[in-house]
XYZ file of C-alpha atoms in Angstrom:
572
model
C 11.521 57.165 58.707
C 11.623 59.689 56.024
C 14.202 60.872 56.925
C 16.300 57.658 56.795
C 14.787 56.762 53.574
C 16.025 60.246 51.724
C 19.150 59.486 53.469
C 19.569 55.694 51.655
C 18.393 57.441 48.455
C 21.004 59.878 48.674
C 23.343 56.867 48.792
C 22.288 55.333 45.519
C 25.105 55.356 43.271
C 23.723 57.885 40.564
C 23.769 56.293 36.566
C 25.527 57.441 33.540
C 23.484 58.314 30.259
C 23.862 56.825 27.681
C 25.828 58.661 24.842
C 24.689 59.416 21.553
C 26.396 56.700 18.863
C 27.460 58.544 15.640
C 26.459 55.818 13.232
C 28.437 55.833 10.077
C 27.977 53.604 6.211
C 30.549 51.297 6.928
C 28.833 49.835 10.262
C 25.264 49.768 8.762
C 26.593 48.038 5.913
C 28.356 45.072 7.839
C 24.797 44.496 9.855
C 24.949 40.423 10.301
C 21.201 40.518 9.404
C 22.342 41.225 5.871
C 25.165 37.830 5.770
C 23.477 34.789 3.897
C 22.983 31.734 5.529
C 25.676 30.647 2.706
C 28.422 32.554 3.715
C 27.557 31.722 7.676
C 28.464 28.309 6.372
C 31.195 29.182 4.887
C 32.552 31.028 8.168
C 31.824 28.207 9.300
C 34.260 26.210 7.196
C 32.231 24.222 6.038
C 33.147 23.832 1.903
C 30.392 25.670 -0.683
C 29.461 22.346 -1.945
C 28.581 20.848 1.484
C 26.819 24.128 2.425
C 24.497 23.637 -0.091
C 23.364 20.537 0.028
C 22.957 21.450 3.624
C 20.698 24.135 2.680
C 18.706 22.105 -0.050
C 18.276 19.319 1.880
C 16.716 21.581 4.538
C 14.378 23.823 2.165
C 16.547 26.765 3.593
C 14.911 26.874 6.659
C 18.238 28.026 9.027
C 21.746 27.787 9.290
C 21.194 26.285 12.927
C 19.078 23.176 11.093
C 21.528 23.017 7.817
C 24.457 22.827 10.497
C 22.822 20.051 12.000
C 21.836 18.510 8.763
C 25.708 18.857 7.986
C 27.313 17.405 11.306
C 24.919 14.089 11.316
C 25.961 13.499 7.453
C 29.771 13.610 8.580
C 29.620 10.457 7.657
C 27.810 9.971 4.696
C 29.873 8.535 1.550
C 27.158 10.572 -0.445
C 28.296 14.130 0.941
C 30.719 15.200 -1.832
C 29.105 13.551 -4.504
C 27.401 15.896 -7.284
C 23.848 14.535 -7.325
C 21.138 16.736 -8.244
C 17.748 16.326 -5.816
C 14.438 16.051 -7.379
C 11.464 18.711 -7.258
C 8.142 18.676 -7.797
C 5.804 21.199 -7.399
C 1.975 20.066 -6.509
C -1.532 21.924 -5.680
C -2.400 20.341 -2.242
C -5.762 20.053 -0.845
C -6.271 20.406 2.838
C -9.174 21.052 5.538
C -11.479 18.747 5.530
C -10.929 17.103 1.730
C -7.450 16.510 3.090
C -8.446 14.203 6.294
C -10.597 12.188 3.796
C -8.623 12.021 1.557
C -6.292 11.062 4.173
C -8.793 8.089 5.769
C -9.202 6.833 2.358
C -6.045 6.233 2.239
C -6.047 3.606 5.204
C -8.907 2.114 4.462
C -7.762 1.380 1.084
C -5.135 -0.278 2.392
C -6.489 -2.827 4.041
C -8.713 -3.279 1.659
C -6.628 -3.681 -1.247
C -2.848 -3.591 0.124
C -0.534 -1.546 -1.450
C -0.903 0.323 -4.141
C 0.652 3.243 -6.346
C -1.286 6.118 -4.982
C 0.050 5.778 -1.283
C 3.521 6.432 -1.904
C 2.865 10.296 -2.055
C 0.624 12.481 -0.007
C -2.846 13.581 -1.680
C -2.006 16.209 -4.464
C -2.679 17.402 -7.654
C 0.672 17.551 -9.942
C 1.590 21.254 -11.635
C 5.015 20.251 -12.687
C 5.738 16.552 -12.284
C 9.980 16.068 -11.019
C 13.240 18.005 -12.427
C 16.273 17.931 -11.301
C 18.242 21.251 -10.145
C 21.592 21.721 -8.448
C 21.481 22.579 -4.672
C 22.305 26.360 -5.668
C 19.152 27.179 -7.337
C 16.984 25.718 -4.547
C 16.207 29.419 -2.751
C 15.489 30.815 -6.227
C 12.800 28.198 -7.007
C 10.942 28.373 -3.535
C 10.540 31.723 -4.881
C 9.865 31.086 -7.987
C 6.559 29.475 -6.374
C 5.112 33.309 -5.264
C 6.045 35.290 -8.061
C 4.321 32.139 -10.255
C 1.218 32.862 -8.100
C 1.487 37.074 -8.538
C 2.046 36.889 -11.949
C -1.372 34.573 -12.691
C -3.914 37.029 -10.213
C -6.076 36.355 -7.961
C -7.352 32.700 -7.872
C -11.505 32.292 -8.637
C -13.582 33.302 -5.461
C -15.513 30.209 -5.591
C -13.254 26.717 -3.640
C -11.677 24.953 -6.415
C -14.492 22.096 -7.391
C -13.442 18.229 -7.993
C -15.436 15.249 -9.134
C -15.163 11.655 -8.483
C -14.082 9.450 -12.006
C -14.251 5.465 -11.255
C -12.860 2.921 -13.526
C -11.726 -0.498 -13.936
C -7.957 0.600 -12.903
C -8.133 3.999 -12.113
C -10.296 6.600 -9.830
C -9.863 9.814 -8.797
C -11.037 13.243 -8.265
C -10.399 15.780 -10.858
C -10.792 19.572 -10.536
C -13.561 21.156 -12.987
C -12.464 22.744 -16.333
C -12.356 27.029 -14.854
C -10.441 25.970 -11.953
C -7.601 23.463 -13.776
C -7.179 27.000 -15.741
C -6.595 28.426 -12.618
C -3.546 25.719 -12.148
C -2.747 25.339 -15.337
C -1.434 29.451 -15.560
C 0.618 29.184 -12.740
C 2.386 25.782 -13.485
C 2.973 27.405 -16.962
C 4.416 30.746 -15.609
C 6.277 28.468 -12.895
C 8.389 26.942 -15.128
C 8.948 30.337 -17.488
C 10.471 31.740 -14.246
C 12.468 28.791 -12.887
C 13.423 26.990 -17.197
C 17.314 27.504 -17.741
C 19.838 25.601 -19.570
C 20.544 23.578 -16.704
C 17.138 23.294 -15.370
C 13.941 20.784 -17.923
C 11.187 21.081 -16.609
C 7.734 21.020 -18.153
C 4.314 22.392 -16.772
C 1.649 19.273 -16.443
C -1.467 20.812 -18.044
C -3.742 17.541 -18.788
C -6.423 16.665 -16.868
C -5.773 18.451 -13.415
C -6.919 15.451 -11.242
C -5.981 13.672 -7.077
C -5.293 10.260 -8.193
C -6.830 8.075 -5.037
C -5.967 4.183 -6.087
C -4.368 2.504 -9.766
C -2.730 -0.473 -10.407
C -4.580 -2.016 -8.047
C -6.474 -6.436 -8.676
C -9.375 -5.917 -10.130
C -11.284 -8.493 -7.237
C -10.930 -5.363 -5.507
C -12.681 -2.732 -7.402
C -16.130 -3.113 -5.733
C -14.509 -2.429 -2.352
C -12.639 0.682 -3.764
C -15.421 2.012 -5.281
C -17.591 1.865 -2.430
C -14.918 3.981 -0.180
C -15.697 6.667 -2.929
C -19.258 6.541 -2.501
C -18.220 6.741 1.125
C -16.731 10.025 0.963
C -18.905 13.640 1.261
C -18.955 16.501 -0.910
C -15.978 17.991 -1.949
C -17.483 21.622 -2.590
C -15.785 23.069 0.622
C -12.254 21.924 -0.079
C -8.979 24.608 0.863
C -5.729 24.312 -1.544
C -1.934 25.309 -0.724
C 0.335 25.652 -3.328
C 3.945 23.320 -2.262
C 7.280 22.411 -3.569
C 8.812 19.888 -2.521
C 12.658 18.188 -3.293
C 13.518 14.415 -2.654
C 16.490 11.751 -2.607
C 14.597 10.187 -5.417
C 15.196 6.742 -3.535
C 11.824 4.761 -1.963
C 11.459 4.846 1.515
C 11.119 2.615 4.450
C 10.620 3.825 7.604
C 12.481 2.548 11.246
C 9.894 0.662 13.531
C 12.428 -0.360 15.753
C 15.890 0.641 16.901
C 18.420 -1.618 16.813
C 22.487 -1.268 17.614
C 24.987 -2.924 15.791
C 26.680 -5.547 16.559
C 29.307 -5.983 13.503
C 31.283 -3.060 11.333
C 28.999 -3.312 8.189
C 25.272 -2.897 10.058
C 23.205 0.282 10.527
C 22.751 1.863 13.325
C 18.295 2.103 13.764
C 16.790 5.145 15.289
C 13.191 5.440 15.644
C 11.985 8.473 13.197
C 14.671 7.373 10.993
C 13.389 6.290 7.148
C 15.687 3.932 5.133
C 16.422 4.044 1.712
C 16.163 0.430 0.186
C 16.501 -0.441 -2.949
C 13.443 -3.039 -4.714
C 16.080 -5.884 -5.656
C 17.460 -5.490 -1.999
C 13.377 -6.549 -1.016
C 12.548 -9.373 -3.001
C 16.315 -10.934 -2.894
C 17.154 -11.454 0.558
C 17.197 -14.860 1.980
C 18.297 -13.846 5.746
C 15.953 -10.926 6.380
C 18.984 -8.719 6.256
C 18.790 -5.758 3.467
C 21.505 -2.975 2.861
C 19.789 0.535 3.294
C 21.326 3.805 3.666
C 19.882 6.187 6.577
C 18.138 9.197 5.654
C 18.741 11.025 8.522
C 22.587 10.128 9.122
C 23.348 9.117 5.503
C 25.753 6.003 6.709
C 24.801 2.857 4.971
C 24.971 -0.893 6.065
C 23.091 -3.903 6.355
C 19.811 -4.036 8.737
C 16.784 -6.508 9.823
C 13.824 -6.022 7.643
C 11.917 -6.926 10.476
C 12.900 -3.541 11.935
C 11.495 -1.383 8.837
C 7.844 -1.094 6.967
C 7.109 0.728 3.815
C 5.851 4.169 3.585
C 4.957 6.809 1.906
C 7.903 8.158 -0.508
C 6.923 11.652 0.702
C 7.399 11.471 4.027
C 11.107 11.825 3.667
C 10.562 14.706 1.112
C 12.025 18.452 2.513
C 8.910 21.569 1.463
C 10.224 24.241 0.199
C 7.506 26.296 -0.318
C 3.899 26.344 1.224
C 1.452 29.344 -0.458
C -2.326 28.803 0.828
C -4.722 29.504 -2.750
C -7.646 31.793 -1.034
C -7.809 35.455 -2.420
C -7.451 36.838 0.793
C -4.085 35.863 1.888
C -2.282 34.132 -1.187
C 0.320 35.917 -0.101
C 0.643 34.189 3.496
C 3.837 31.960 2.527
C 4.934 29.259 4.725
C 8.480 29.514 4.230
C 11.976 31.813 5.184
C 12.615 31.461 1.068
C 12.276 35.287 1.190
C 14.262 35.842 4.185
C 18.508 35.907 4.909
C 17.170 35.751 8.946
C 17.944 32.941 10.828
C 14.668 31.962 11.771
C 12.887 28.062 12.425
C 9.742 26.814 11.045
C 7.612 24.281 12.783
C 8.135 21.376 9.754
C 9.084 17.442 9.750
C 12.354 16.578 10.389
C 13.690 19.867 10.880
C 14.971 18.920 14.322
C 17.251 15.707 14.236
C 17.616 15.793 18.259
C 13.425 14.950 18.585
C 13.950 11.830 16.348
C 12.478 9.257 18.279
C 10.934 11.709 21.105
C 7.601 11.707 19.345
C 6.740 7.468 19.906
C 7.788 7.729 23.389
C 6.141 10.483 24.995
C 3.302 9.090 22.949
C 3.693 5.435 24.876
C 4.202 6.906 27.950
C 1.112 9.395 27.917
C -1.480 6.255 27.005
C 0.413 4.402 30.456
C -0.334 6.998 32.386
C -4.045 7.740 31.251
C -4.744 3.701 31.719
C -3.720 3.713 35.421
C -5.530 6.772 35.523
C -8.796 5.759 35.255
C -8.099 2.355 36.355
C -7.241 3.941 39.819
C -9.571 7.362 39.032
C -12.368 5.102 38.086
C -11.908 1.823 40.360
C -12.385 -0.133 37.060
C -11.822 -4.269 37.997
C -9.034 -4.633 35.401
C -7.228 -4.222 32.425
C -9.711 -6.293 30.714
C -12.945 -4.164 31.722
C -11.354 -1.059 29.952
C -12.368 -0.373 26.000
C -10.080 -1.700 23.828
C -8.465 -0.345 20.241
C -5.231 1.920 19.305
C -7.589 5.038 18.528
C -8.763 4.770 22.381
C -10.849 7.501 24.396
C -9.922 6.770 27.823
C -11.427 8.827 29.301
C -14.685 7.852 28.459
C -14.079 4.386 29.443
C -15.457 4.921 32.966
C -19.025 5.681 31.039
C -18.961 3.231 28.560
C -18.049 0.321 31.083
C -20.889 1.132 32.932
C -23.745 0.751 29.731
C -21.979 -2.356 28.903
C -24.588 -4.914 28.134
C -23.972 -8.245 30.885
C -23.541 -10.314 27.812
C -21.475 -8.005 26.428
C -19.910 -8.776 29.575
C -19.949 -12.103 29.384
C -17.699 -12.195 26.727
C -14.038 -13.411 26.973
C -10.555 -13.232 25.802
C -8.383 -15.263 23.470
C -4.900 -13.382 23.004
C -1.844 -14.653 21.071
C 1.980 -13.131 21.942
C 5.058 -12.722 20.424
C 7.484 -14.088 23.200
C 9.378 -11.356 25.561
C 12.595 -9.483 24.563
C 15.740 -10.796 23.605
C 18.724 -9.736 26.478
C 21.166 -9.151 24.336
C 19.564 -7.268 21.861
C 17.609 -4.905 24.049
C 20.181 -4.164 26.361
C 23.274 -4.870 24.775
C 27.249 -4.617 25.826
C 25.626 -5.045 29.241
C 24.466 -8.497 29.134
C 28.274 -9.193 28.544
C 29.246 -7.965 31.789
C 26.357 -9.980 33.885
C 28.284 -12.873 33.735
C 31.365 -14.582 34.947
C 33.142 -17.747 34.378
C 31.016 -19.680 35.640
C 27.855 -18.664 34.026
C 26.596 -16.509 37.346
C 24.412 -14.255 36.986
C 24.405 -10.344 38.543
C 22.317 -7.328 37.657
C 24.559 -4.611 36.784
C 22.047 -2.051 35.553
C 18.117 -1.423 36.856
C 16.746 -2.390 33.227
C 18.023 -5.504 33.487
C 16.370 -8.602 35.881
C 17.015 -8.725 39.335
C 17.302 -12.369 38.562
C 17.716 -14.908 35.688
C 16.017 -18.426 36.294
C 18.637 -21.620 35.339
C 17.559 -22.458 31.466
C 14.478 -25.145 31.210
C 15.613 -28.382 29.105
C 13.122 -28.110 25.837
C 10.641 -30.708 25.573
C 11.717 -31.720 22.417
C 15.255 -31.914 21.524
C 16.979 -30.354 18.512
C 18.665 -32.868 17.637
C 15.925 -34.760 16.347
C 14.667 -34.951 12.614
C 11.316 -34.228 11.628
C 9.245 -34.590 8.746
C 6.747 -31.941 9.293
C 5.406 -30.415 6.609
C 4.146 -26.207 6.853
C 0.460 -27.682 6.792
C 0.678 -29.977 9.220
C 2.673 -27.818 11.977
C -0.149 -25.593 11.528
C -3.153 -28.019 12.202
C -1.155 -29.380 15.216
C -1.080 -26.038 16.815
C -4.590 -25.286 15.299
C -5.575 -28.497 17.560
C -4.012 -27.394 20.437
C -5.782 -23.871 20.339
C -9.469 -24.984 20.002
C -8.479 -27.704 22.798
C -7.941 -24.578 24.838
C -10.805 -22.444 23.947
C -13.540 -25.218 23.846
C -12.702 -26.611 27.221
C -12.505 -22.887 29.139
C -15.963 -22.069 27.206
C -18.241 -23.333 29.845
C -16.239 -21.611 32.519
C -15.245 -18.307 30.277
C -12.032 -17.969 31.443
C -9.831 -15.941 28.855
C -7.158 -17.700 27.008
C -2.938 -16.263 26.259
C -1.375 -17.854 23.615
C 2.565 -17.228 24.013
C 4.792 -18.020 21.118
C 7.148 -17.122 18.078
C 5.710 -14.546 16.075
C 4.203 -16.890 14.465
C 1.671 -17.100 17.412
C -0.418 -14.184 16.228
C -0.554 -15.106 12.411
C -1.541 -19.052 13.927
C -4.341 -17.728 16.229
C -6.081 -14.978 14.053
C -6.137 -17.664 11.266
C -7.427 -20.954 13.470
C -9.572 -19.354 16.130
C -11.805 -17.366 13.524
C -12.302 -21.326 11.525
C -13.855 -21.934 14.728
C -17.262 -21.724 13.402
C -16.544 -22.397 9.806
C -17.690 -25.972 8.948
C -14.398 -28.174 8.125
C -14.863 -28.049 3.907
C -14.705 -23.471 3.884
C -11.560 -23.400 5.755
C -8.904 -22.345 3.381
C -4.959 -24.142 3.815
C -2.223 -22.185 5.392
C 0.442 -19.949 4.150
C 3.199 -18.568 5.923
C 2.764 -14.474 5.961
C 4.275 -11.522 5.170
C 3.156 -9.994 7.674
C 5.248 -11.947 10.037
C 8.221 -9.741 9.610
C 6.817 -7.147 11.054
C 5.726 -8.355 14.522
C 7.876 -7.102 17.360
C 8.710 -8.984 20.568
C 5.728 -8.842 23.332
C 3.245 -7.516 20.271
C -0.208 -9.064 21.042
C -3.337 -10.145 19.286
C -6.782 -9.604 20.909
C -10.183 -11.942 19.373
C -13.252 -12.132 21.074
C -16.320 -14.472 20.154
C -20.306 -14.407 18.691
C -18.252 -14.606 16.020
C -14.944 -14.504 16.475
C -13.291 -12.070 15.392
C -9.965 -9.727 15.969
C -10.382 -6.802 17.702
C -7.878 -3.950 18.859
C -6.296 -4.961 22.343
C -7.488 -3.508 25.635
C -3.781 -2.315 26.527
C -1.344 -0.220 25.494
C 2.121 -2.368 24.142
C 4.021 -3.196 27.151
C 8.094 -3.049 26.175
C 11.632 -2.099 26.675
C 13.736 -1.637 23.700
C 12.691 0.892 21.454
C 9.945 -0.386 18.603
C 7.057 1.165 16.437
C 3.342 -0.104 18.189
C 2.379 -2.926 17.096
C -0.643 -2.334 13.902
C -2.578 -5.814 14.771
C -4.958 -5.135 11.898
C -2.285 -6.700 9.178
C -3.441 -9.943 10.443
C -6.925 -9.126 9.035
C -4.984 -7.997 5.906
C -4.011 -11.908 5.509
C -7.344 -12.988 6.612
C -8.751 -10.905 3.328
C -6.025 -13.183 1.305
């Protein structure tokens, strides 16, 4: 055996040794690591103007991101225009303070509606918006680190803020000692980047985080109570951040849409749309003219598929630096390197846009069915409700539920299902022959279609019914259904158009109120935000809106329905 192994070993080829290489100075100088991103993009065939615009728009993060941005913006009519970006320099809270502030943002939206503070992330402004050409973006980011190094170490104790409340403004103001440190950074940054082409000034007035302003005096007490609920701020952590933006305001896509005409804009989940304010106020048919953040393409879009969001959601982060004394040089940017590396920043991967929402919805359904199957729950209505549902503890919470709670019934209001032509697009025209016979051409389409029903009321009948009469008629029907099923404890569901949710939430809540206390009905502006299959849920004692007990059910791309918008109308 040993002899055979020895013979086999001797038959193996002997590998040649690698000879030493003599490096020349010319070969070292041509290393690809010394090639800058702008040079690589120029070698790829992009013009200098477009390459600089792409690098600035992606925060100089990598050649790959810049080239992807250029490819997606190939039809952008603004691509070759000389439009400087706007930059802003912030001190931003992180950690527990940021968590508290974001919670305050959400609660204050429900109390007072949208106010100016909701347009931006929690921050202290060090340098207000200033314009700079795209070729300056890399130096602007590097100047953040240089300014911090020139000022020196931050104070040993964390930066402290204290609340300030008045009838038209609420905020957290920085103590004088710590404000002086940030002001010196702002002044130093301005010195670093000021030039004939860049005009900027440091923000050296009272440094603060704005909590709310431009709000109705009627909600003052409610907002003040939210500020009072916030915990002490001594343990706040901070970062310096440099952002840039396209100076237009932003709406986010909540539902996908495939254009049906040449002048319409395709909507993709994860994209943001730039829409002018006058468009929102002047539309007569619910269609708006907007520009895609993802592609730069402009066109008309249905307003119902968008939602106003923080302007900063579409900003580009160029530099983030921690303000702790131990790691003040710990940066989250590629601004000091020419390496083609990538960081984990929002909006950096165009191919993943829209994927996160789909994954989130799938996980919810998967967790729900596992809960039902493994814990043998009685059904969907016995699983705890709410969009922030803790699926893992539903079995325990159900077991502890009192008999009284179990007897509480549900009243649902649901918008009708999706329009097949909007959901499946061009497939529909191939599904019907000249006789109107339906054939299933796609596995996602229904197996069969029922015949069209004859309407109970012909459309050509002239009616003089007013809006108030329409709501009152529906209210009586809803009262009747709820009251007649009270003894048996049956659940009730109303299915109709988008107004059904608003109507039911308003009407059912008035069951417990004397007739004289009821307010008159008004068309809600929130109706444009009710997608297909949107579900509202109500429970008694007293009747109130609660989170639906199940994840959304829809085939087309759609943002999750926020049932709390119905509560906003009830408060108003």
